[in-house]
Each structure stands twice: as structure tokens, then as C-alpha cells.
Short mmCIF file of C-alpha atoms and ligand atoms in Angstrom, two decimals:
data_model
loop_
_atom_site.label_atom_id
_atom_site.label_comp_id
_atom_site.label_asym_id
_atom_site.label_seq_id
_atom_site.Cartn_x
_atom_site.Cartn_y
_atom_site.Cartn_z
CA MET H 1 12.55 -41.66 -56.99
CA LYS H 2 12.59 -37.87 -57.09
CA LYS H 3 16.04 -36.30 -57.54
CA TYR H 4 17.60 -33.18 -56.04
CA PRO H 5 17.28 -30.27 -58.49
CA GLU H 6 20.32 -29.28 -60.55
CA THR H 7 20.30 -25.73 -59.15
CA PRO H 8 23.02 -23.79 -57.28
CA ASP H 9 21.27 -24.63 -53.99
CA PHE H 10 21.76 -28.36 -54.51
CA VAL H 11 24.92 -28.94 -56.61
CA GLY H 12 28.68 -28.80 -56.02
CA LEU H 13 29.59 -27.70 -52.50
CA ASN H 14 25.83 -27.47 -51.82
CA ALA H 15 25.16 -31.08 -52.84
CA PRO H 16 23.32 -32.75 -49.95
CA VAL H 17 25.51 -35.01 -47.79
CA CYS H 18 22.68 -36.50 -45.67
CA GLU H 19 24.90 -38.47 -43.36
CA GLU H 20 25.33 -38.58 -39.59
CA TYR H 21 28.90 -39.49 -38.67
CA SER H 22 31.70 -39.17 -36.13
CA LEU H 23 35.42 -38.74 -36.81
CA LYS H 24 38.02 -39.17 -34.06
CA ASN H 25 41.51 -37.79 -33.69
CA LEU H 26 41.66 -35.55 -36.74
CA GLU H 27 45.02 -34.68 -38.29
CA VAL H 28 46.45 -31.39 -37.04
CA GLU H 29 49.05 -29.24 -38.77
CA GLY H 30 50.69 -26.52 -36.67
CA GLU H 31 49.94 -26.00 -33.00
CA ILE H 32 46.50 -25.61 -31.47
CA PRO H 33 46.65 -22.75 -28.93
CA ALA H 34 46.01 -23.84 -25.32
CA ASP H 35 43.05 -21.41 -25.19
CA VAL H 36 41.29 -23.44 -27.88
CA CYS H 37 39.76 -26.11 -25.66
CA GLY H 38 36.03 -26.74 -26.05
CA ALA H 39 33.35 -27.14 -28.67
CA PHE H 40 32.76 -25.31 -31.93
CA PHE H 41 29.07 -26.03 -32.59
CA ARG H 42 27.84 -25.45 -36.14
CA ALA H 43 24.40 -25.35 -37.77
CA VAL H 44 24.34 -27.03 -41.17
CA PRO H 45 21.24 -27.18 -43.41
CA ASP H 46 21.17 -30.49 -45.29
CA PRO H 47 17.91 -31.54 -46.99
CA ALA H 48 17.30 -35.22 -46.18
CA PHE H 49 14.94 -35.59 -49.17
CA PRO H 50 14.66 -33.96 -52.60
CA PRO H 51 12.38 -30.94 -52.18
CA MET H 52 8.75 -30.93 -53.32
CA PHE H 53 9.48 -27.90 -55.54
CA ASP H 54 12.55 -27.71 -57.78
CA ASP H 55 13.03 -23.98 -57.12
CA ASP H 56 13.48 -24.62 -53.39
CA THR H 57 16.16 -22.75 -51.43
CA ALA H 58 19.12 -24.03 -49.42
CA LEU H 59 17.55 -22.15 -46.47
CA SER H 60 14.94 -24.93 -46.16
CA GLY H 61 17.47 -27.72 -45.59
CA ASP H 62 16.93 -29.90 -42.51
CA GLY H 63 19.04 -28.63 -39.62
CA MET H 64 22.06 -30.68 -38.61
CA VAL H 65 24.13 -29.87 -35.55
CA SER H 66 27.83 -30.43 -35.88
CA ARG H 67 30.50 -30.26 -33.19
CA LEU H 68 34.23 -29.86 -33.63
CA TYR H 69 35.59 -30.73 -30.20
CA PHE H 70 39.04 -29.57 -29.13
CA GLY H 71 40.05 -31.76 -26.18
CA ALA H 72 42.38 -30.85 -23.31
CA ASP H 73 44.85 -33.46 -24.63
CA GLY H 74 45.17 -31.77 -28.04
CA THR H 75 42.88 -34.21 -29.87
CA VAL H 76 40.16 -32.94 -32.17
CA ASP H 77 36.95 -34.90 -32.85
CA PHE H 78 34.05 -34.21 -35.20
CA ASP H 79 30.38 -35.22 -34.96
CA ILE H 80 27.27 -34.32 -36.93
CA ARG H 81 23.62 -35.30 -36.32
CA TYR H 82 20.24 -34.30 -37.65
CA VAL H 83 17.99 -32.25 -35.42
CA GLN H 84 15.02 -34.60 -35.01
CA THR H 85 12.45 -31.92 -35.72
CA ALA H 86 8.79 -32.86 -36.08
CA ARG H 87 9.23 -32.06 -39.76
CA HIS H 88 12.29 -34.28 -40.24
CA THR H 89 10.64 -37.12 -38.34
CA ALA H 90 7.48 -36.91 -40.48
CA GLU H 91 9.51 -36.93 -43.69
CA VAL H 92 11.67 -39.86 -42.59
CA GLU H 93 8.49 -41.84 -41.87
CA ALA H 94 7.09 -41.00 -45.30
CA GLY H 95 10.44 -41.47 -47.04
CA LYS H 96 9.97 -38.22 -48.94
CA ALA H 97 9.53 -34.46 -48.60
CA LEU H 98 6.09 -33.43 -47.30
CA PHE H 99 6.74 -29.75 -46.64
CA GLY H 100 6.58 -27.37 -49.57
CA ARG H 101 7.96 -23.92 -50.20
CA TYR H 102 10.15 -21.87 -47.86
CA ARG H 103 7.90 -20.81 -45.01
CA ASN H 104 4.65 -21.42 -46.83
CA PRO H 105 2.56 -24.13 -45.09
CA PHE H 106 -0.18 -23.70 -47.72
CA THR H 107 2.10 -25.60 -50.12
CA ASP H 108 2.57 -28.62 -47.81
CA ASP H 109 1.22 -32.13 -48.27
CA PRO H 110 -2.18 -32.22 -46.50
CA SER H 111 -0.95 -35.09 -44.29
CA VAL H 112 1.30 -32.69 -42.32
CA LYS H 113 -1.20 -29.88 -41.74
CA GLY H 114 -0.47 -28.33 -38.34
CA VAL H 115 2.90 -30.08 -37.88
CA ASP H 116 5.73 -27.76 -36.70
CA ARG H 117 7.58 -27.02 -39.95
CA THR H 118 10.74 -25.33 -38.61
CA VAL H 119 14.03 -26.93 -39.66
CA ALA H 120 16.17 -25.52 -36.76
CA ASN H 121 19.05 -24.93 -39.16
CA THR H 122 20.51 -21.48 -38.47
CA THR H 123 22.40 -20.98 -35.18
CA PRO H 124 23.41 -23.31 -32.33
CA VAL H 125 22.77 -20.99 -29.37
CA TRP H 126 24.41 -21.71 -26.01
CA HIS H 127 22.89 -20.19 -22.88
CA ALA H 128 22.63 -21.26 -19.23
CA GLY H 129 24.07 -24.69 -19.99
CA ARG H 130 21.61 -25.42 -22.78
CA LEU H 131 22.22 -25.94 -26.48
CA LEU H 132 19.40 -24.67 -28.71
CA MET H 133 19.15 -25.11 -32.47
CA THR H 134 17.30 -22.10 -33.79
CA LYS H 135 15.56 -20.82 -36.89
CA GLU H 136 13.58 -17.62 -37.07
CA ASP H 137 10.36 -19.22 -38.36
CA GLY H 138 9.68 -21.24 -35.21
CA ARG H 139 10.75 -22.15 -31.71
CA ALA H 140 14.15 -23.61 -30.95
CA TYR H 141 14.95 -27.28 -30.49
CA GLU H 142 16.94 -28.23 -27.42
CA MET H 143 19.88 -30.56 -28.08
CA ASN H 144 22.05 -32.66 -25.80
CA PRO H 145 25.45 -30.97 -26.24
CA HIS H 146 27.33 -34.16 -25.37
CA THR H 147 25.51 -36.71 -27.53
CA LEU H 148 23.96 -34.28 -30.06
CA GLU H 149 20.64 -36.06 -29.50
CA THR H 150 17.49 -34.00 -29.87
CA ILE H 151 15.60 -33.31 -26.63
CA GLY H 152 12.66 -31.52 -28.22
CA SER H 153 10.99 -28.24 -29.08
CA TYR H 154 11.93 -25.65 -26.46
CA ASP H 155 9.42 -23.23 -24.91
CA PHE H 156 11.27 -22.14 -21.73
CA ASP H 157 9.34 -24.54 -19.51
CA GLY H 158 6.04 -23.53 -21.00
CA ALA H 159 6.65 -19.82 -20.41
CA LEU H 160 7.20 -18.62 -24.00
CA LYS H 161 4.10 -17.31 -25.77
CA SER H 162 5.83 -16.28 -29.00
CA GLU H 163 5.49 -18.89 -31.75
CA THR H 164 8.92 -17.85 -33.08
CA MET H 165 12.41 -17.16 -31.76
CA THR H 166 15.22 -15.48 -33.66
CA ALA H 167 18.42 -17.34 -34.51
CA HIS H 168 20.31 -14.21 -33.35
CA VAL H 169 20.10 -13.78 -29.61
CA ARG H 170 22.32 -11.35 -27.68
CA ILE H 171 23.91 -12.24 -24.35
CA ASP H 172 24.98 -9.46 -22.01
CA PRO H 173 28.60 -10.06 -21.00
CA ASP H 174 28.02 -8.76 -17.45
CA THR H 175 24.55 -9.97 -16.48
CA LYS H 176 24.66 -13.12 -18.70
CA GLU H 177 21.01 -12.48 -19.54
CA MET H 178 19.89 -13.66 -22.96
CA PHE H 179 17.90 -11.08 -24.93
CA PHE H 180 15.94 -12.26 -27.95
CA PHE H 181 12.90 -11.59 -30.09
CA GLY H 182 10.56 -13.38 -32.45
CA TYR H 183 8.83 -11.86 -35.46
CA GLU H 184 5.56 -13.17 -36.91
CA ALA H 185 5.13 -13.96 -33.22
CA ASP H 186 1.47 -14.97 -33.59
CA GLY H 187 1.45 -16.29 -37.13
CA LEU H 188 2.30 -15.88 -40.80
CA ALA H 189 2.77 -12.33 -42.14
CA SER H 190 1.88 -10.81 -38.75
CA THR H 191 3.36 -7.48 -37.60
CA LYS H 192 3.60 -8.75 -34.00
CA VAL H 193 7.13 -9.06 -32.61
CA SER H 194 7.97 -10.54 -29.21
CA TYR H 195 10.83 -9.13 -27.10
CA CYS H 196 12.08 -11.51 -24.42
CA ILE H 197 14.66 -11.71 -21.64
CA ALA H 198 15.91 -14.94 -20.07
CA ASP H 199 17.95 -14.57 -16.88
CA LYS H 200 21.41 -16.06 -16.39
CA ASP H 201 19.85 -19.38 -15.38
CA GLY H 202 17.78 -19.53 -18.55
CA LYS H 203 14.45 -18.62 -16.93
CA LEU H 204 12.19 -16.49 -19.12
CA ILE H 205 11.65 -13.39 -16.96
CA ARG H 206 10.02 -11.04 -19.46
CA GLU H 207 8.08 -11.26 -22.70
CA GLN H 208 6.44 -8.25 -24.34
CA TRP H 209 4.96 -7.83 -27.79
CA PHE H 210 5.00 -4.84 -30.10
CA ASP H 211 4.07 -3.99 -33.70
CA VAL H 212 6.53 -3.23 -36.48
CA PRO H 213 5.71 -0.77 -39.34
CA TYR H 214 5.25 -3.78 -41.66
CA CYS H 215 5.91 -7.54 -41.50
CA SER H 216 9.65 -7.73 -42.18
CA MET H 217 12.30 -10.46 -42.35
CA MET H 218 13.93 -9.40 -39.06
CA HIS H 219 16.93 -11.71 -39.03
CA ASP H 220 19.05 -10.11 -36.28
CA PHE H 221 18.84 -7.38 -33.65
CA VAL H 222 21.29 -5.81 -31.26
CA MET H 223 21.59 -4.52 -27.69
CA THR H 224 23.56 -1.82 -25.93
CA GLU H 225 24.04 -1.36 -22.18
CA ASN H 226 20.73 0.52 -21.97
CA TYR H 227 18.79 -0.13 -25.16
CA ALA H 228 17.32 -2.84 -27.37
CA LEU H 229 17.47 -2.06 -31.13
CA PHE H 230 15.09 -3.66 -33.63
CA PRO H 231 16.13 -2.98 -37.25
CA VAL H 232 13.42 -3.46 -39.90
CA TYR H 233 14.31 -3.76 -43.61
CA PRO H 234 11.80 -3.78 -46.47
CA THR H 235 11.62 -7.51 -47.23
CA THR H 236 7.95 -8.13 -46.48
CA SER H 237 5.35 -10.88 -46.34
CA ASP H 238 1.69 -11.06 -47.29
CA LEU H 239 -0.89 -13.59 -46.10
CA GLU H 240 -2.95 -13.56 -49.31
CA ARG H 241 0.17 -14.27 -51.36
CA LEU H 242 1.02 -17.18 -49.05
CA LYS H 243 -2.50 -18.59 -49.30
CA ALA H 244 -2.17 -18.50 -53.08
CA GLY H 245 0.96 -20.67 -52.76
CA GLY H 246 3.36 -17.79 -53.41
CA ASP H 247 6.65 -16.66 -51.91
CA HIS H 248 6.98 -15.74 -48.26
CA TRP H 249 9.22 -12.74 -49.00
CA VAL H 250 9.25 -9.92 -51.52
CA HIS H 251 11.82 -7.13 -51.34
CA HIS H 252 10.67 -3.52 -51.95
CA MET H 253 13.20 -0.96 -53.21
CA ASP H 254 10.75 1.89 -52.56
CA LEU H 255 9.95 1.17 -48.92
CA ASP H 256 11.67 2.80 -45.89
CA SER H 257 13.83 0.85 -43.48
CA TRP H 258 13.42 1.50 -39.73
CA VAL H 259 15.12 1.01 -36.37
CA GLY H 260 12.96 0.74 -33.26
CA ILE H 261 14.83 1.59 -30.05
CA MET H 262 13.55 1.12 -26.51
CA PRO H 263 15.13 0.96 -23.04
CA ARG H 264 16.23 -2.65 -22.71
CA TYR H 265 14.40 -3.14 -19.41
CA GLY H 266 11.65 -0.73 -20.43
CA ASP H 267 8.14 -1.10 -21.78
CA VAL H 268 7.45 -1.56 -25.50
CA SER H 269 5.30 1.59 -25.34
CA GLU H 270 8.62 3.50 -25.04
CA MET H 271 9.74 2.33 -28.50
CA ARG H 272 11.06 5.16 -30.70
CA TRP H 273 11.26 4.66 -34.45
CA PHE H 274 14.09 6.05 -36.59
CA ARG H 275 13.67 6.10 -40.37
CA GLY H 276 16.48 4.63 -42.53
CA PRO H 277 17.06 4.66 -46.31
CA LYS H 278 14.69 2.98 -48.75
CA GLY H 279 15.31 -0.46 -50.21
CA VAL H 280 18.34 -1.45 -48.14
CA SER H 281 18.81 -4.88 -46.59
CA THR H 282 20.88 -6.28 -43.73
CA TYR H 283 21.06 -9.76 -42.29
CA HIS H 284 23.59 -9.23 -39.50
CA MET H 285 24.58 -6.50 -37.09
CA MET H 286 28.18 -6.51 -35.88
CA ASN H 287 27.52 -4.54 -32.70
CA ALA H 288 25.91 -1.44 -31.18
CA PHE H 289 26.96 0.89 -28.38
CA GLU H 290 26.23 4.25 -26.76
CA ASP H 291 28.51 7.27 -26.56
CA SER H 292 28.77 9.95 -23.86
CA GLU H 293 26.54 12.33 -25.88
CA GLY H 294 23.56 10.01 -25.70
CA ARG H 295 23.85 8.70 -29.23
CA VAL H 296 23.42 5.05 -30.19
CA HIS H 297 25.65 3.64 -32.93
CA MET H 298 24.72 0.46 -34.82
CA ASP H 299 27.27 -1.23 -37.11
CA HIS H 300 25.78 -3.63 -39.65
CA ASN H 301 26.64 -5.44 -42.90
CA MET H 302 24.18 -3.59 -45.12
CA SER H 303 23.58 -3.97 -48.85
CA GLU H 304 21.53 -1.79 -51.20
CA CYS H 305 19.16 -4.68 -51.98
CA ASN H 306 18.28 -8.09 -50.50
CA ALA H 307 21.22 -10.45 -51.17
CA PHE H 308 19.31 -13.72 -51.57
CA PRO H 309 18.78 -14.72 -55.24
CA PHE H 310 15.47 -16.50 -54.44
CA ILE H 311 14.08 -13.37 -52.76
CA GLN H 312 15.28 -11.16 -55.63
CA ARG H 313 13.53 -13.50 -58.10
CA ALA H 314 10.28 -13.25 -56.16
CA SER H 315 10.66 -9.43 -56.20
CA GLY H 316 11.35 -9.01 -59.91
CA LEU H 317 14.92 -7.94 -59.08
CA ASN H 318 18.21 -9.26 -60.42
CA VAL H 319 21.20 -7.63 -58.74
CA PRO H 320 24.42 -9.68 -58.99
CA SER H 321 26.30 -10.02 -55.69
CA GLN H 322 29.17 -7.76 -56.84
CA GLU H 323 26.64 -4.96 -57.48
CA LEU H 324 24.85 -5.16 -54.13
CA GLY H 325 26.81 -2.16 -52.80
CA GLY H 326 26.59 -1.17 -49.16
CA GLY H 327 29.34 -2.08 -46.71
CA LEU H 328 29.94 -2.28 -43.00
CA ILE H 329 27.67 0.67 -42.25
CA ARG H 330 27.23 2.68 -39.07
CA TRP H 331 23.82 4.16 -38.34
CA THR H 332 23.76 6.74 -35.55
CA MET H 333 20.58 7.63 -33.69
CA ASP H 334 20.43 10.57 -31.26
CA MET H 335 18.35 9.60 -28.23
CA ASN H 336 18.29 13.24 -27.05
CA GLY H 337 16.85 14.57 -30.30
CA GLY H 338 13.14 14.46 -30.93
CA ASP H 339 13.06 13.49 -34.61
CA GLU H 340 13.19 10.19 -36.48
CA LYS H 341 16.40 11.00 -38.43
CA LEU H 342 19.46 8.76 -38.41
CA THR H 343 22.88 9.40 -39.94
CA GLN H 344 24.91 6.93 -41.97
CA ALA H 345 28.68 6.37 -42.32
CA THR H 346 30.71 3.67 -44.07
CA LEU H 347 33.27 1.80 -41.94
CA GLY H 348 34.38 -0.97 -44.29
CA PRO H 349 33.75 -2.85 -47.56
CA PRO H 350 30.65 -5.02 -48.20
CA GLY H 351 30.59 -8.40 -46.53
CA ASP H 352 28.75 -10.42 -43.88
CA MET H 353 29.10 -12.82 -40.96
CA PRO H 354 30.33 -10.23 -38.44
CA ARG H 355 31.84 -11.16 -35.06
CA VAL H 356 32.93 -9.31 -31.97
CA ALA H 357 34.35 -10.78 -28.78
CA ASP H 358 31.55 -11.81 -26.39
CA ALA H 359 32.92 -9.33 -23.84
CA ASP H 360 32.39 -6.45 -26.33
CA GLN H 361 28.68 -7.13 -26.94
CA GLY H 362 26.77 -3.85 -26.70
CA ARG H 363 29.84 -1.88 -25.62
CA PRO H 364 32.19 0.54 -27.42
CA TYR H 365 34.61 -1.87 -29.13
CA GLN H 366 38.07 -1.65 -30.63
CA ARG H 367 37.88 -4.46 -33.19
CA GLY H 368 35.60 -6.84 -35.02
CA TRP H 369 35.87 -9.42 -37.78
CA TYR H 370 33.77 -10.27 -40.83
CA LEU H 371 33.94 -11.97 -44.21
CA SER H 372 34.12 -10.33 -47.60
CA VAL H 373 34.98 -10.97 -51.24
CA ASN H 374 38.57 -10.45 -52.39
CA PRO H 375 38.44 -7.70 -55.06
CA GLU H 376 41.82 -8.82 -56.46
CA LEU H 377 40.93 -12.48 -56.91
CA GLN H 378 42.48 -13.72 -60.19
CA GLY H 379 40.05 -16.56 -60.79
CA PRO H 380 36.63 -17.95 -59.91
CA PRO H 381 35.31 -17.92 -56.33
CA LEU H 382 34.05 -21.14 -54.75
CA MET H 383 30.35 -21.54 -55.58
CA GLY H 384 28.18 -22.67 -52.67
CA GLY H 385 26.55 -21.52 -49.46
CA VAL H 386 23.15 -19.85 -49.11
CA VAL H 387 23.75 -16.79 -51.32
CA GLY H 388 25.60 -18.46 -54.23
CA ALA H 389 29.35 -17.95 -53.72
CA GLU H 390 31.40 -18.38 -50.57
CA PHE H 391 33.36 -15.51 -49.04
CA ASN H 392 37.12 -15.55 -49.63
CA LEU H 393 38.44 -12.68 -47.53
CA LEU H 394 38.74 -12.58 -43.74
CA LEU H 395 38.74 -9.01 -42.39
CA ARG H 396 39.77 -7.57 -39.05
CA ILE H 397 38.51 -4.02 -38.64
CA GLU H 398 39.16 -1.34 -36.03
CA PRO H 399 36.01 0.77 -36.31
CA GLY H 400 37.63 3.59 -34.32
CA SER H 401 40.83 4.05 -36.35
CA GLY H 402 39.49 2.67 -39.64
CA ARG H 403 42.38 0.21 -39.87
CA ILE H 404 41.56 -2.95 -41.82
CA ASP H 405 43.72 -6.10 -41.98
CA SER H 406 42.86 -9.08 -44.13
CA TYR H 407 43.69 -12.60 -45.17
CA ALA H 408 42.77 -13.52 -48.75
CA PHE H 409 42.08 -16.98 -50.13
CA PRO H 410 43.04 -18.11 -53.67
CA PRO H 411 40.50 -18.88 -56.43
CA LEU H 412 38.20 -21.86 -55.67
CA TRP H 413 38.63 -21.48 -51.91
CA GLY H 414 36.00 -20.27 -49.43
CA ILE H 415 35.73 -19.52 -45.73
CA GLY H 416 32.78 -19.94 -43.36
CA GLU H 417 31.79 -17.73 -40.44
CA PRO H 418 34.44 -17.72 -37.71
CA VAL H 419 33.81 -18.24 -34.02
CA HIS H 420 35.87 -16.15 -31.63
CA VAL H 421 37.72 -17.84 -28.77
CA PRO H 422 38.87 -15.49 -26.00
CA ALA H 423 42.50 -15.62 -24.86
CA SER H 424 43.57 -16.12 -21.27
CA GLN H 425 46.56 -13.82 -21.77
CA ASP H 426 45.85 -10.12 -21.10
CA GLY H 427 46.00 -7.94 -24.20
CA HIS H 428 45.78 -10.89 -26.62
CA GLU H 429 42.79 -10.60 -28.98
CA GLY H 430 42.01 -14.32 -28.93
CA TRP H 431 41.53 -16.73 -31.79
CA LEU H 432 39.20 -17.26 -34.73
CA ILE H 433 38.17 -20.70 -35.96
CA SER H 434 36.56 -21.16 -39.38
CA ILE H 435 35.79 -24.00 -41.70
CA VAL H 436 37.72 -23.50 -44.93
CA ASP H 437 36.55 -25.20 -48.15
CA GLN H 438 38.53 -25.84 -51.33
CA GLN H 439 37.38 -27.18 -54.68
CA ILE H 440 39.97 -29.75 -55.78
CA GLY H 441 38.22 -31.39 -58.72
CA GLU H 442 35.11 -31.11 -60.88
CA ASN H 443 32.94 -32.26 -58.02
CA GLU H 444 35.52 -32.77 -55.31
CA PHE H 445 36.08 -30.65 -52.24
CA ALA H 446 38.51 -30.56 -49.31
CA HIS H 447 37.63 -29.15 -45.89
CA ALA H 448 39.59 -28.05 -42.85
CA ALA H 449 39.18 -25.97 -39.71
CA TRP H 450 41.69 -23.12 -39.61
CA ILE H 451 42.69 -21.32 -36.43
CA PHE H 452 43.84 -17.70 -36.76
CA ASP H 453 45.40 -15.36 -34.22
CA ALA H 454 42.51 -12.85 -34.11
CA GLY H 455 44.91 -9.92 -33.69
CA ASN H 456 47.12 -10.98 -36.59
CA VAL H 457 45.03 -12.50 -39.37
CA THR H 458 47.34 -11.37 -42.20
CA VAL H 459 49.97 -14.05 -41.44
CA GLY H 460 47.45 -16.86 -42.00
CA PRO H 461 46.46 -19.74 -39.75
CA VAL H 462 48.46 -20.91 -36.74
CA ALA H 463 46.91 -24.38 -37.07
CA LYS H 464 44.83 -26.40 -39.54
CA VAL H 465 42.67 -29.42 -38.74
CA THR H 466 41.82 -31.66 -41.68
CA ILE H 467 38.23 -32.90 -41.88
CA PRO H 468 38.41 -35.90 -44.23
CA HIS H 469 34.72 -35.99 -45.19
CA ARG H 470 32.36 -33.96 -47.39
CA LEU H 471 30.90 -30.99 -45.49
CA ARG H 472 27.95 -28.92 -46.57
CA PRO H 473 28.43 -25.19 -45.80
CA GLN H 474 27.37 -24.15 -42.31
CA VAL H 475 25.26 -21.10 -41.52
CA HIS H 476 26.30 -19.94 -38.02
CA GLY H 477 28.41 -21.38 -35.21
CA TRP H 478 28.97 -20.91 -31.47
CA TRP H 479 32.03 -21.45 -29.30
CA VAL H 480 31.53 -23.16 -25.93
CA PRO H 481 34.62 -23.45 -23.70
CA ARG H 482 35.15 -26.87 -22.13
CA GLY H 483 34.36 -25.66 -18.60
CA GLU H 484 30.98 -24.34 -19.77
CA LEU H 485 30.18 -27.55 -21.59
CA GLU H 486 30.92 -29.59 -18.46
CA LYS H 487 28.45 -27.44 -16.50
CA SER H 488 25.71 -28.31 -18.97
CA LYS H 489 22.34 -29.31 -17.54
CA ARG H 490 22.25 -32.38 -19.78
CA LYS H 491 24.59 -35.37 -19.51
C1 V55 B 501 19.11 -16.52 -43.11
C2 V55 B 501 19.29 -17.87 -42.94
C3 V55 B 501 18.20 -18.70 -42.85
C4 V55 B 501 16.92 -18.18 -42.93
C5 V55 B 501 16.75 -16.83 -43.08
O1 V55 B 501 21.38 -15.93 -43.18
C6 V55 B 501 17.84 -16.00 -43.17
C7 V55 B 501 20.22 -15.59 -43.22
C8 V55 B 501 19.49 -20.70 -42.70
O2 V55 B 501 18.24 -20.06 -42.72
O3 V55 B 501 15.86 -19.01 -42.88
FE1 FE B 502 22.16 -15.17 -39.53
#
């Protein structure tokens, strides 16, 4: 039997768990706020079989959907199930891995040629009463949000032409439309990007395609009230390299970054391109908005180089995470001006996993939250997650005033991306829920869900829910209030 490699992607906190299970009535310390009633869905990559190649990345792990359910009676339950992707199903039948390198089908076992190879492991997206497990290299899988059973690959009732769909959709808080895109829309290393709008009922009402300056790993995008923004960073693909069995992505320090901006209900021919700095890399945008002078501001967790060790290796780069630089960066683009210039300002320290309240999407906003690394940590961080070490600092930032509040974790602790739960009380900033991991022995870990008052993170959690089982680190999550879940199309 092949074994999992002894690499950071597969050991310690990242050791595969490979188990579907349910836990009822979890132990709660403190008081769960009444607003916290509903489901915290999480996407967890967990490779069901040792990979074909020992240098594989945690990003290729089979998607699992997990749900932490906060009931109206104060009980908390936990469930986790594999997404039954075509890929997972084929590998279960064979009893071994059949798909090769990250996003390179030319390295697959010939028996699975043509089989959908997405692992649906990045974000559980909730829209129009549907739960979709997404990954940017393919189409989403629809899940039953009550049973966590897989319904199947999702193409918007046959309407979607794009072969891919981002894991980072944007939902307008007023119209409830879902805006999304897909890069490599018609195949590997392509410069074609789809831009799509689904109405509040989930019907695909618009799909247009455009070309980007080069094929880029476009992980996220962002909307304002009037515009769609498509940031492009210089991590690029190449079909010949893929055919030769090479890496999907190489990062280029000497290549420009770009932001394409078009009216959100406009035509792709109206796209305007703004040129950003060379060599920079961003996975997630916190938000974007317009001001009264016709400028568009985009706040994003930028670094000076691609943060993923496996992409750096493929690019002949070796920049340790503490030297990645960047920060929470604001790029400002003047829609009245005629040139391609943008200006850059720093709002906060480096970090990732940004959040704003759903109601603030695309609007001027007073506060946001993201994760960072505690510069004063007197000991080792917790190794694990997709970039090597977990974050250990929760930040609340007021981009207007520059005020930053934080909650720091001790050595050997880590925190996953929070979801934001709105408050019913006027003026209250709501709540944040995150999975918190702690290393308690050589190969032993403890896990809990912590609930913070979003407006007062410095005092620490108001409640902790113990999860008495090994958890592999999640990528992204989504909060679905109970009322929304009940309205779901699937029972
Ligand atoms: C990311 C995650 C992915 C991926 C590409 O967080 C980028 C960034 C979990 O999979 O395939
Ligand atoms: Fe992401």
C-alpha cells in the first residue's frame, strides 16, 4: 500500500482524517448569542488516498463539506461528508489515487481520461436556497444542505457554458443577485474568462466572456454598486508545460499585475484595464466601493510574491512567509481619468482570509476582519493549513480611521477563517465564528469553535464549542441563518 508523503501538506495538523462522521450535542462553554442560530458550512480538503506524486499539494485534497449547526434550543451538532465528485467516486472504485498533479490532467492514470477532475474543496457557497461546493478549476457540486449528500455537478439547469466557476462569488446585499466568474473558461491555460450573473432565484441571467492579458490564477474578484472588478496577478499557466507533465502555475516577479473594471450590468467590451505593480500576488479581496468623485477603491490582502510554497518551488523562488511583505492594500482607480494608472496605499499588516458583513459587500464600509501572524509570538506557530503555518492573530480593522484591534493566540495555536453572523440588535457589529486549533502533544491536536463579539475581539471569545475529533484545516466557510436553511429547495 502506498503511504501519504511525509511532507508539510500531509503531516501533523494536515494529516488526512478521511472519515465521515456526526457528533451531537457538543459541549459549550460560555453563552451562545441568540443571533447565532443556523449553519456554519465549511469546505475541508482531505485526500482519501495517498497521492500519485509525493510532492502533491494540500490544495488537491478531496473536498469534504462540514456543518456546525447551532440549533434554536442551544444545541450544537457537527457533521462532515465527502463531496461525491466524479473524481472521488472513481478513486474509491479503484481503491487508489488515479488523478495526478494539481490541475494537470496529462499526469492522470489513462483510465480516467476525460473524467471531471475537480475536487470541490474551496468554498461552500449558499445562494437562492442552494448549497454549492466550489473550486476554481471546475464547476460546482450541488449538495443537500440538510443531509450533506451530493446531488451532482451543477450547471445552472444546463445554462452555464463556462467550464469553470470561481470559489469566490459576490452576492449583492440589495438585489440578492450572485455575481461570479470562471477563468480558463474553455480549457487549460486559456485566457478566456466568463462573467456571470444569477438572479435572486438562482437563474443564470447573463454570461459573457472576455480575455485577460495572460492566463492568471484569478482566485477572487469583487463588485461595487456599479462595477465588476477582475484583478489579475502574474501567476501564469502554459499548455506546453502542462503537456510535458509540469506545474500548472509559475509565478513571475517581472510581470505586471492588472485590474479589469467594467460596468457590472455592462458589456465586456467596456472593460478598462488598470496596470498594477510587478510580481505581486493576492488571493482574497476584502471589499471594493466607489466614492463621490468617481473613484473605485479595492482593498485586498496582497503580498510581494505568491504565498504558496509549491508555486514558489515551481517558479524558482523561495520567499519565507515572514518575508512576503505586502499588507491589507488599497488600490484606487479613477474611472473619470483616461489612463491605466492606479494608486496604492497600505491599510493594515499582511494577512489573509478577509471578511466584511454581507450587508457591506461593494459599499463604503466601516469595518472588516482578517487573519494575520502575531509579530510578538514567543514560540512556534502551529504548522498546518495550505500555506504551511496557521494564522494566530484575529484583526478587526476600520479602514476609514485606521484603527486596528486584535486578539492574539499563544504559541502552537491557530485560527481558521471566521464567518460573520449579523446581529439583530441595531448598532451591534454581529459575531464571528472560527475553528481554533491547538497542538497539545507531538501529534495531538484539540479543536473548538470560538464565537467572538465582532465589535470587541480583544476580550476574547464569548463562547467556545468543543469538537472532540481530529479536524483537518478548512479553507473557506459560509454562514446560513436557520430561516434561510429552512427555505432550501432541497429537503
Ligand atoms: C486557493 C485554494 C485552493 C485552490 C487555489 O486559497 C487557491 C487559495 C483549496 O484550493 O485550488
Ligand atoms: Fe479563497
